[in-house]
Coordinates of C-alpha atoms in Angstrom, one line a residue:
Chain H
X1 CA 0.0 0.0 0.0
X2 CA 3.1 2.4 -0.5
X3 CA 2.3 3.5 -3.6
X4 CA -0.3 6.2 -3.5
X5 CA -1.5 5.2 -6.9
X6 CA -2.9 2.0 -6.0
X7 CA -4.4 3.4 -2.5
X8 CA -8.1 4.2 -4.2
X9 CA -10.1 1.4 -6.0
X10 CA -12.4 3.8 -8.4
X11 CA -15.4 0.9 -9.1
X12 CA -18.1 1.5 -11.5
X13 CA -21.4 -0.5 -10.5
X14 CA -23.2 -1.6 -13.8
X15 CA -22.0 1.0 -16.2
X16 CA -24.1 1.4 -19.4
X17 CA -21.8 2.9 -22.0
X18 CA -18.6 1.6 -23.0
X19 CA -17.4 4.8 -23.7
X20 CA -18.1 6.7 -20.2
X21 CA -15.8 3.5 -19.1
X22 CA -13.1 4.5 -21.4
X23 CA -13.3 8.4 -20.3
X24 CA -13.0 7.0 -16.4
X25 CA -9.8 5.4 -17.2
X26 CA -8.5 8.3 -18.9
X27 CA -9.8 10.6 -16.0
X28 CA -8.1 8.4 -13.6
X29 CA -4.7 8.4 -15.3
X30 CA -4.8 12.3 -15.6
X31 CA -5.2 12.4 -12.2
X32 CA -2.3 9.4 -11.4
X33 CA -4.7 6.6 -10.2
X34 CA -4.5 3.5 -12.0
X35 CA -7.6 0.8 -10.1
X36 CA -10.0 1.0 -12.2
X37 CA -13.0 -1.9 -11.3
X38 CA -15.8 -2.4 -13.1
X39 CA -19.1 -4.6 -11.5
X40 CA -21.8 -6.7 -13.7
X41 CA -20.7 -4.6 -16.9
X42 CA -22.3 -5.6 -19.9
X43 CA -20.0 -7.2 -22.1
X44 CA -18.0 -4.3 -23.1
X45 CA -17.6 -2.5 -26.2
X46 CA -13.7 -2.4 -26.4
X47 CA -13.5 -0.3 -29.3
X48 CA -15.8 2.2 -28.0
X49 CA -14.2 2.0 -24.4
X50 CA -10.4 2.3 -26.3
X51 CA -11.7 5.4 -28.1
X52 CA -12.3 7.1 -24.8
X53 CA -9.4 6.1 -23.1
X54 CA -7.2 7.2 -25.2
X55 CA -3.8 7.3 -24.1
X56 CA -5.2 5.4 -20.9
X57 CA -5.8 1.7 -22.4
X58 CA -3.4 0.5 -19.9
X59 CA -5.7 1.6 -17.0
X60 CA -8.8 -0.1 -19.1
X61 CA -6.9 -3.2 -20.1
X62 CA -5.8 -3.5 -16.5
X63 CA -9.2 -3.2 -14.8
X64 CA -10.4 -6.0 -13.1
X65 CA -14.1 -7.1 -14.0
X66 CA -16.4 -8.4 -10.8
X67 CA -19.9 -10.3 -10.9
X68 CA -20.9 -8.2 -7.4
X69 CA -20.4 -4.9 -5.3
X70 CA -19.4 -7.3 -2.5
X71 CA -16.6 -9.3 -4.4
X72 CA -15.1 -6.0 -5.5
X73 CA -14.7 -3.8 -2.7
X74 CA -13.6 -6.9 -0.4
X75 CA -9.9 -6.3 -0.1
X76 CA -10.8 -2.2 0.5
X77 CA -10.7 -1.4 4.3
X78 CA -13.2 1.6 3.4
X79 CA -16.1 1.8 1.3
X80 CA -17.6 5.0 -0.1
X81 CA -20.6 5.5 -1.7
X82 CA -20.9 8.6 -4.4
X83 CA -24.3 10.1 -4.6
X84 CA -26.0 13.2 -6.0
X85 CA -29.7 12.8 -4.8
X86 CA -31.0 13.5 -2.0
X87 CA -33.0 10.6 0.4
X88 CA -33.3 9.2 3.6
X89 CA -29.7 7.3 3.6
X90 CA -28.2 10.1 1.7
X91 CA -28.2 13.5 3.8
X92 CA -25.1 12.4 5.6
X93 CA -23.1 12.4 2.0
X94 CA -20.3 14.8 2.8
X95 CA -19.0 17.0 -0.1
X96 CA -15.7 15.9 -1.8
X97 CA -13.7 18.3 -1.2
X98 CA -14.4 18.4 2.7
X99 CA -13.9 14.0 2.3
X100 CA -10.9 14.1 0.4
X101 CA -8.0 15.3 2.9
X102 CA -9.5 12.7 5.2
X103 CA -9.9 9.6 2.8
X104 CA -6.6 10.4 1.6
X105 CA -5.0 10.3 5.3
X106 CA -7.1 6.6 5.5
X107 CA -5.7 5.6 2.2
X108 CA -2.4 5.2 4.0
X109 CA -3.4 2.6 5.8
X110 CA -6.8 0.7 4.3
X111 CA -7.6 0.7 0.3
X112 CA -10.7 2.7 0.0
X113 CA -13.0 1.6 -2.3
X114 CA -15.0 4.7 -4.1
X115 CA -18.1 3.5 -5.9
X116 CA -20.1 4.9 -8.8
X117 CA -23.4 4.2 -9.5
X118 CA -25.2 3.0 -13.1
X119 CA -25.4 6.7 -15.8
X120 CA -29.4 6.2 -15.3
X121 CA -30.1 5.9 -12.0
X122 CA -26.9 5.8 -9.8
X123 CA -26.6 3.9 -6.9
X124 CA -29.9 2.9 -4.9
X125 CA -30.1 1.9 -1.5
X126 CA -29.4 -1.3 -1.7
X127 CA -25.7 -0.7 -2.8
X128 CA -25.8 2.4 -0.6
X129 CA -25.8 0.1 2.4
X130 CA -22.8 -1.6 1.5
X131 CA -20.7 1.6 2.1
X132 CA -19.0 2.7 4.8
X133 CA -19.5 6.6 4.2
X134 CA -20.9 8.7 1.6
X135 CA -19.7 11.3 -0.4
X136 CA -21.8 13.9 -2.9
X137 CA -20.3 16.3 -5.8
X138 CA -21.5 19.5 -5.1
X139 CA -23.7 20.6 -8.3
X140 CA -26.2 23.4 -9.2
X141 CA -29.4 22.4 -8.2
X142 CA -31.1 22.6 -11.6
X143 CA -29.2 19.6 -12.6
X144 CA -27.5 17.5 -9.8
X145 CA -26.3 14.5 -12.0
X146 CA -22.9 14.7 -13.4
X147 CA -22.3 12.5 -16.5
X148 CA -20.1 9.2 -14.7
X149 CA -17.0 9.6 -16.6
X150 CA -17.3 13.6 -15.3
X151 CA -18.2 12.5 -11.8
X152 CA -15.3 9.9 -11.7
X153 CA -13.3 13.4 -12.8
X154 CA -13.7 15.2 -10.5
X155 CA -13.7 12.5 -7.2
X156 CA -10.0 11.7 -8.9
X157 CA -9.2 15.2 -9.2
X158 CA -9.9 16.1 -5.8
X159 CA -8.2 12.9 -4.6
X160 CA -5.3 14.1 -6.1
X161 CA -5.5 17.8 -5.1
X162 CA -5.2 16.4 -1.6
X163 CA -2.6 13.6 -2.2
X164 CA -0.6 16.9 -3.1
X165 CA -0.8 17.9 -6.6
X166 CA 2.4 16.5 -8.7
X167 CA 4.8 19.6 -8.6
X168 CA 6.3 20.2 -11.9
X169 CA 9.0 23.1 -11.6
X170 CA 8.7 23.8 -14.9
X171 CA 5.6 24.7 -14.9
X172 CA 6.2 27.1 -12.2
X173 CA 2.8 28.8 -10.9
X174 CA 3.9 31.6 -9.1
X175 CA 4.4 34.8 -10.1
X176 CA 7.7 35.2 -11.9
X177 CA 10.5 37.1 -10.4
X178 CA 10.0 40.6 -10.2
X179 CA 12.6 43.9 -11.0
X180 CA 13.6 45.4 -8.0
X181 CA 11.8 48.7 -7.0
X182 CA 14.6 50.9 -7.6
X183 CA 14.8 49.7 -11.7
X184 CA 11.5 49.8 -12.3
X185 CA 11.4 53.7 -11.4
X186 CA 14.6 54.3 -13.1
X187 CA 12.5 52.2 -16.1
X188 CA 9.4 55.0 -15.4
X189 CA 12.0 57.8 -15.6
X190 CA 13.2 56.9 -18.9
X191 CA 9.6 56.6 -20.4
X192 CA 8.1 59.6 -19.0
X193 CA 11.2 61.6 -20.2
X194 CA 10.8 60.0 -23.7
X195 CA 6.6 60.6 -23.8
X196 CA 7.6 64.4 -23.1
X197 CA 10.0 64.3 -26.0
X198 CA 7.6 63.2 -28.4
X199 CA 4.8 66.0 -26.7
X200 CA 2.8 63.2 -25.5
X201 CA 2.9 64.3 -21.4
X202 CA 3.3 67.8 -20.7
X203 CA 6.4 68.6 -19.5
X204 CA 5.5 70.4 -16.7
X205 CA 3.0 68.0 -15.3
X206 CA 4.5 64.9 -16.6
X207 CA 3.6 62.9 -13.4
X208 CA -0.5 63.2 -13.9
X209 CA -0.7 60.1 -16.8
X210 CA 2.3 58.6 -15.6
X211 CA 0.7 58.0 -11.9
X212 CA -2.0 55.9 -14.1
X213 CA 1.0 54.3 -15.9
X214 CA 2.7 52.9 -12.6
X215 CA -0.2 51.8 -11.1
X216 CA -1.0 49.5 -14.0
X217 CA 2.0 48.0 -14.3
X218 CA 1.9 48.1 -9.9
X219 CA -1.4 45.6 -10.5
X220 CA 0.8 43.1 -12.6
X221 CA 4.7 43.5 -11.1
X222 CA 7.2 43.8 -13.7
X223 CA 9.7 41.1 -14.6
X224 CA 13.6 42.0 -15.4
X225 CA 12.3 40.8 -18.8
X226 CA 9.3 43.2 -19.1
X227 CA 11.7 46.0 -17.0
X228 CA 13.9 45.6 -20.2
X229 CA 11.0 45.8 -22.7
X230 CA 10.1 49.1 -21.8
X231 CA 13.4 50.3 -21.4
X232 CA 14.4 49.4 -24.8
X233 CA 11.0 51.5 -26.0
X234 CA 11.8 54.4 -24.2
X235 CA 15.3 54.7 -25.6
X236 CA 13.8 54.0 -28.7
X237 CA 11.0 56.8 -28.4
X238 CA 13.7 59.0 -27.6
X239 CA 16.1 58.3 -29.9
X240 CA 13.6 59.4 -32.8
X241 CA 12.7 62.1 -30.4
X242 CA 16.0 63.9 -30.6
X243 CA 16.1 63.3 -34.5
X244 CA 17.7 60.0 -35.0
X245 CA 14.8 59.6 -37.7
X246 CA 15.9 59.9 -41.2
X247 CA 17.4 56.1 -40.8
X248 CA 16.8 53.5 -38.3
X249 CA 20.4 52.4 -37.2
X250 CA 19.3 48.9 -36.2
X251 CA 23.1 48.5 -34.6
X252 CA 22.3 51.3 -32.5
X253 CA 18.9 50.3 -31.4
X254 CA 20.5 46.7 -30.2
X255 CA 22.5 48.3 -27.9
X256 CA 20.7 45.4 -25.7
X257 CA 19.2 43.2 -27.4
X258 CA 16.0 41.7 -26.1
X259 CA 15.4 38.3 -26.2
Chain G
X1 CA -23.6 41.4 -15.3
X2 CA -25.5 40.8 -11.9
X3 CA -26.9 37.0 -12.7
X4 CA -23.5 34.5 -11.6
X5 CA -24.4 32.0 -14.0
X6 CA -23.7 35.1 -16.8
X7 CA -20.6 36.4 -15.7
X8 CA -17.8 33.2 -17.3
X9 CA -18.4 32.5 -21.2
X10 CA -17.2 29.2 -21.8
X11 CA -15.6 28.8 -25.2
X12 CA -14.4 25.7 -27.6
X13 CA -12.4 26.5 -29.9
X14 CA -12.8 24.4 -32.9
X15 CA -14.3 21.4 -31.2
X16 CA -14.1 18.3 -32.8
X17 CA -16.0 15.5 -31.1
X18 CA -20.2 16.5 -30.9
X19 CA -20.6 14.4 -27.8
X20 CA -17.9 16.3 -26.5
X21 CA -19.7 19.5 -27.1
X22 CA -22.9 18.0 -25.1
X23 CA -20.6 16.7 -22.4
X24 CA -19.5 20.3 -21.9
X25 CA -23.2 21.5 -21.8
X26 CA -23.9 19.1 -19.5
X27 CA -20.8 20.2 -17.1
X28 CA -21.4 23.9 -17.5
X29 CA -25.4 23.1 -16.5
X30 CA -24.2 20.9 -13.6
X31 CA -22.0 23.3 -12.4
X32 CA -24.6 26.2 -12.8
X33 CA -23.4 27.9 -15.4
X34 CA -24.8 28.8 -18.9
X35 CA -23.0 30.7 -21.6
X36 CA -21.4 28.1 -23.8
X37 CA -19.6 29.4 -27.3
X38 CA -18.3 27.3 -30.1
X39 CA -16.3 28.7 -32.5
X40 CA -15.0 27.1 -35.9
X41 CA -16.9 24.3 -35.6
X42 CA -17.5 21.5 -38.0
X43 CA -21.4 21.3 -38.8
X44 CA -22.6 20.1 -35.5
X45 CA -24.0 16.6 -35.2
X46 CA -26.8 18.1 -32.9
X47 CA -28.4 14.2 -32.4
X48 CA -24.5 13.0 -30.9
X49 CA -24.1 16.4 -29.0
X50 CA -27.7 15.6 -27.6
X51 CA -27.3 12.6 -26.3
X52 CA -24.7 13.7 -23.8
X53 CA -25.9 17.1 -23.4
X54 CA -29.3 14.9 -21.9
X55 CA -30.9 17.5 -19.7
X56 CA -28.7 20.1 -20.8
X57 CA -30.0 20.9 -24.2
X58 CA -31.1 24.1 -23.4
X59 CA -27.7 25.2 -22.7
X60 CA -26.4 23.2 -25.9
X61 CA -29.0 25.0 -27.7
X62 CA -28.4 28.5 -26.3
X63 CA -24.6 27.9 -27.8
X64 CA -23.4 31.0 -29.4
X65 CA -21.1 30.2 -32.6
X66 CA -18.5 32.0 -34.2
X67 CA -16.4 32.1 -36.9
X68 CA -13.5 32.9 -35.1
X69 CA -12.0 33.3 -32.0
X70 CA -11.8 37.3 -31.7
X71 CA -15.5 37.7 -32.3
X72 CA -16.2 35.4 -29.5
X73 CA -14.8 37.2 -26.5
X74 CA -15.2 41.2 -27.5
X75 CA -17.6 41.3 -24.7
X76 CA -15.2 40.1 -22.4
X77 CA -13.2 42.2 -20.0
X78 CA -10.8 39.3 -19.6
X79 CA -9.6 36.4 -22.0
X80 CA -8.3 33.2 -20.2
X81 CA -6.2 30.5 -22.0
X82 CA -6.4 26.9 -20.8
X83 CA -3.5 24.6 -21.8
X84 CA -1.6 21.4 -20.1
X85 CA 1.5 21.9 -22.1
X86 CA 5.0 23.1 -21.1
X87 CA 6.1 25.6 -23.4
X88 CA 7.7 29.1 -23.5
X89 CA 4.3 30.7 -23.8
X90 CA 2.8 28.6 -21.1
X91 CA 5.1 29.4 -18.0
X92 CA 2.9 31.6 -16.3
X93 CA -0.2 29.4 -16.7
X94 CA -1.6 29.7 -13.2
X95 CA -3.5 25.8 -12.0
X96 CA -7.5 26.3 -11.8
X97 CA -7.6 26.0 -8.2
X98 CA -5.3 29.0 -7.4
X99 CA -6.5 31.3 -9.9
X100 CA -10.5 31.0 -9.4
X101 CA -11.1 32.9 -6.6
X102 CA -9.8 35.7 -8.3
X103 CA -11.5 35.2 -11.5
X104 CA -14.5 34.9 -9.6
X105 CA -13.6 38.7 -7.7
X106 CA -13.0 39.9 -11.5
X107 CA -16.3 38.5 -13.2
X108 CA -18.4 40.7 -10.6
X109 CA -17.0 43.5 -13.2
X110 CA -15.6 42.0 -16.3
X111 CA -17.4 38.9 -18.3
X112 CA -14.3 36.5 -18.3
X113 CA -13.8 34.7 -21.4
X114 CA -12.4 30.8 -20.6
X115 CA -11.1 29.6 -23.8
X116 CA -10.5 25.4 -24.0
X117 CA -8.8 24.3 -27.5
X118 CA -9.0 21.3 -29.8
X119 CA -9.3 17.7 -28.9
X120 CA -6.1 16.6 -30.8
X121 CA -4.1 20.0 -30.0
X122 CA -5.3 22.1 -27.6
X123 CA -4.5 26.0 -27.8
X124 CA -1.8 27.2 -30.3
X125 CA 0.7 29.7 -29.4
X126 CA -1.2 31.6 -32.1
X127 CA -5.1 31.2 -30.0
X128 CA -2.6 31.9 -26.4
X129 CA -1.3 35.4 -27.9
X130 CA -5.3 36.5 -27.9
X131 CA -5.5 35.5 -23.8
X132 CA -4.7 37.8 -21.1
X133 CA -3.6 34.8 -19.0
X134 CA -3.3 31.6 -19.1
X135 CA -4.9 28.5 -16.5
X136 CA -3.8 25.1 -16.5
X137 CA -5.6 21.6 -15.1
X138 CA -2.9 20.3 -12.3
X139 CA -2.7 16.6 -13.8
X140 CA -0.1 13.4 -13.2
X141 CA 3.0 13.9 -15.7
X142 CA 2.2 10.4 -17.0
X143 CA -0.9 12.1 -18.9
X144 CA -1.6 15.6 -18.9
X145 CA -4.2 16.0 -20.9
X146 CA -7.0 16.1 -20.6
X147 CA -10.6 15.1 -22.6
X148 CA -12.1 18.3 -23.7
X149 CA -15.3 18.2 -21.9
X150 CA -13.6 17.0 -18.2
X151 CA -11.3 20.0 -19.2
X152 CA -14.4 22.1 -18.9
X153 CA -16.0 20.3 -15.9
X154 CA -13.0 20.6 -13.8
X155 CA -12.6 23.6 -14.6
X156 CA -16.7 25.2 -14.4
X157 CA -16.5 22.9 -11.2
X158 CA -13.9 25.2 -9.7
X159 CA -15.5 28.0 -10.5
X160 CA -18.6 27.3 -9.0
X161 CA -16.7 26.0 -5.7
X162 CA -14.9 29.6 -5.8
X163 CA -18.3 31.6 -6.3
X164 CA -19.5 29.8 -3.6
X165 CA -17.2 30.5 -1.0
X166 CA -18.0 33.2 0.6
X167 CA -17.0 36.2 -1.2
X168 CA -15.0 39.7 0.1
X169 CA -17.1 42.5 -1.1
X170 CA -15.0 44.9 0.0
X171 CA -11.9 43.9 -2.4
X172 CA -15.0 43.2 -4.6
X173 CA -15.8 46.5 -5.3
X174 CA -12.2 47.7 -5.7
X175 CA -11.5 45.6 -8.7
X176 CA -11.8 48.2 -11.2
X177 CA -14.2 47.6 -14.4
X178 CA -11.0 46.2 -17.3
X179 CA -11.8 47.5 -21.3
X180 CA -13.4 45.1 -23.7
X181 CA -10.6 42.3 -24.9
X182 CA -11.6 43.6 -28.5
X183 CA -10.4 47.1 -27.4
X184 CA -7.4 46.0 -26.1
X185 CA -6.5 44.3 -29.2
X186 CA -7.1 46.9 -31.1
X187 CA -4.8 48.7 -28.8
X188 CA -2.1 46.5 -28.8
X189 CA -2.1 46.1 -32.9
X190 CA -1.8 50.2 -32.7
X191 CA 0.8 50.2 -30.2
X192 CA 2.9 47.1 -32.4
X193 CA 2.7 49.4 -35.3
X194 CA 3.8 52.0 -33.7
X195 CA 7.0 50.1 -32.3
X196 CA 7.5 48.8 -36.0
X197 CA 7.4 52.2 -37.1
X198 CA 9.9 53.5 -34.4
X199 CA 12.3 50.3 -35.5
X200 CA 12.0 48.6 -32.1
X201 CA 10.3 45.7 -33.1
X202 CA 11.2 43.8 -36.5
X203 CA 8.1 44.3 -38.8
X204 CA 8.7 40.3 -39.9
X205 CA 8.0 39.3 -36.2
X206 CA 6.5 41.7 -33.9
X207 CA 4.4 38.6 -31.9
X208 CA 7.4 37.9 -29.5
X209 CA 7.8 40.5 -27.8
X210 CA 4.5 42.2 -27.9
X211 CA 3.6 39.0 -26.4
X212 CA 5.6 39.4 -22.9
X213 CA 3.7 42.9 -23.2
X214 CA 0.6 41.7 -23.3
X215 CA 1.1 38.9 -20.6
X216 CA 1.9 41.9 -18.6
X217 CA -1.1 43.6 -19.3
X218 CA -2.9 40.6 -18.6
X219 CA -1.9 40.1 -15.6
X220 CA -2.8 43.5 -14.1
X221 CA -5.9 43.6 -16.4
X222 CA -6.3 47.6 -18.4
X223 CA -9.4 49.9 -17.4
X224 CA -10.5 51.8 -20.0
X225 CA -8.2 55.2 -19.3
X226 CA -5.8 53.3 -19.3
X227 CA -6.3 51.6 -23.1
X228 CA -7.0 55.0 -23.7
X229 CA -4.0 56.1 -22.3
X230 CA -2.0 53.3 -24.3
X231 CA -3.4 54.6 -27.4
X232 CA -2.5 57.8 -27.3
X233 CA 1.1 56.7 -26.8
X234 CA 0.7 54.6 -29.9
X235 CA -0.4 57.3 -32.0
X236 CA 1.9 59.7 -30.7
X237 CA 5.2 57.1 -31.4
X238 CA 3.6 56.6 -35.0
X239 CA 2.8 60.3 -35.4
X240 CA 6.9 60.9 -35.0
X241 CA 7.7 58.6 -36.5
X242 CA 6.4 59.8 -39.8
X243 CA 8.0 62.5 -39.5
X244 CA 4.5 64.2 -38.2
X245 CA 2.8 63.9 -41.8
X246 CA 0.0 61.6 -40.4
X247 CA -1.9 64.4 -40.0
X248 CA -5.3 62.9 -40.0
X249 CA -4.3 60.7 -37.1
X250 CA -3.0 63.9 -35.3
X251 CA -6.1 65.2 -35.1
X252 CA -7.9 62.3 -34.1
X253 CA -5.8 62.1 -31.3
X254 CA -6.4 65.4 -30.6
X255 CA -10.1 65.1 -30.3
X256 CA -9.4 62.2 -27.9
X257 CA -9.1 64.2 -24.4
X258 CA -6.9 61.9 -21.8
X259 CA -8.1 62.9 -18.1

């Protein structure tokens, strides 16, 4: 039970379409689970299931096929039931993103079983009593019942979110750096001296405009990049400001080149 | 702009797969929102794209299509990318779960424009240039992508989680009202010629810089004085730089008062 992949058994009870099957294994690999169970399936499509899963055949191909709810949750030390109506076993259902940090935590030690119910009708009481807890997808109420394969989605992805989302540096979230203080206003210098050269700000009130200027460019934060950028525009306004504009000396202008 | 389910305008961008585009009616419905585009799309299959829309046919049929992708978000304040995919355009692409309270905040002022792209492709760096920012799906690094329509519910799911936390009025109501995304294009191409003009940018490939402009701009979002602002710079540049013969344009700008 180390590996956090194998910790969640993602069972669909009597799924109708072959290719709602195939999206659940592809939803499952995007989200890095890989137990995919299906119960009393009708004999399946493959084609149409493949088509689905995509790049995630290996999650189909591997899933195990069971004739009961029983059978296939039996090694699981925790059995959750998914539901999006409302009824007399069901107001305990807990949303998924309050269950998940828990269920994750109990994964650690006990396989926990999540169970989907049939695209029609989704699980009745019956299967609902097999389960330990219950857990509902928060939906508008208009129109409570997610499609499976989307359902299965989002129980993964939350899953996931909680196991601690796969860092990948290089996709870096954050904020980039950002240029020091002092070299953005020497940045806002240059371009307000270079707007007044080409009689865009006043000169004697050059700060009015340019207050509206900074606090743009205060909203996003300026990278050393960007910082560059605007340099290299500024020198460049100015530059044909001061009458460097019969020729563009394209030697001059890459005085630092901007990548 | 007062009704929630208004305020994010989901957009395919040449969507390929017609259950897909029912799938992602039926997500947008579930996760109570309404405003579905399609743009470039094949002739729809409306019978495939029914059957998975299923009660969600209203919003299927609603669907606004266009022929391209600039006409579908000029009445949005702000223009979000989606993509999965590493790249040197895709570095500040923020994950879905960080970014939606504050997309929430901004669509009390600005209709925000989420844009998902092809099945086979997803978003081109040529569709990514048109966004003010970019959002990605956190995913496993086995498989990142994801199927179009759990794309859209994982996304409209986040959303609806975000406006339903309970929301800071106060920061609310500072978020200042942002210019229409097709004014800010049209400001941007002004301000590119203008920098071709001046010799600052290479009139054979003004996209890569003007992109790191524009992510800049995207990230702090431009008010309306401010794209005016930005306009007036960029005729001002391009008025020197024709040796102030552009006399037409002179006057316009002029006649275009900057408070």
């Amino acid at each position: 039970m180390n590996v956090l992949a194998d910790r969640f058994a993602f069972v669909l009870f009597k799924p109708k379409a072959p290719g709602n099957i195939g999206a659940a294994a592809r939803a499952l690999k995007n989200m890095g689970w890989n137990d995919l169970r299906l119960v009393a399936t009708e004999r399946l499509n493959k084609r149409a299931a493949d088509t689905m899963a995509v790049h995630a055949r290996d999650v189909l191909d591997n899933a195990q096929i069971f004739p009961d709810l029983k059978s296939a949750v039996e090694d699981c030390g925790l059995v959750i039931g998914t539901t999006c109506r409302p009824g007399p076993y069901r107001r305990i259902a807990k949303p998924i993103r309050a269950a998940a940090p828990e269920l994750v935590a109990l994964s650690s030690t006990n396989r926990v079983a999540i169970i989907f119910g049939p695209e029609d009708f989704g699980l009745t009481n019956r299967e609902l009593k097999l389960c330990d807890r219950l857990l509902t997808i928060p939906a508008a109420p208009d129109y409570l019942s997610l499609n499976l394969a989307q359902a299965v989605m989002v129980v993964a992805y939350e899953l996931m979110m909680a196991a601690g989302a796969p860092i990948d540096t290089d996709r870096a979230s954050d904020l980039p750096a950002l240029a020091p203080a002092a070299e953005v206003d020497a940045m806002l210098a240059r371009m307000t001296d270079a707007l007044v050269a080409i009689g865009f700000l006043p000169g004697d009130n050059p700060d009015h405009i340019m207050f509206a200027v900074r606090a743009m460019l205060g909203r996003s934060g300026v990278t050393p990049r960007e910082c560059d950028i605007l340099n290299g525009i500024a020198r460049q306004i100015r530059w044909f400001a001061t009458g460097g504009r019969e020729t563009i000396d394209s030697k001059r202008r890459a005085g630092r080149k901007i990548r």
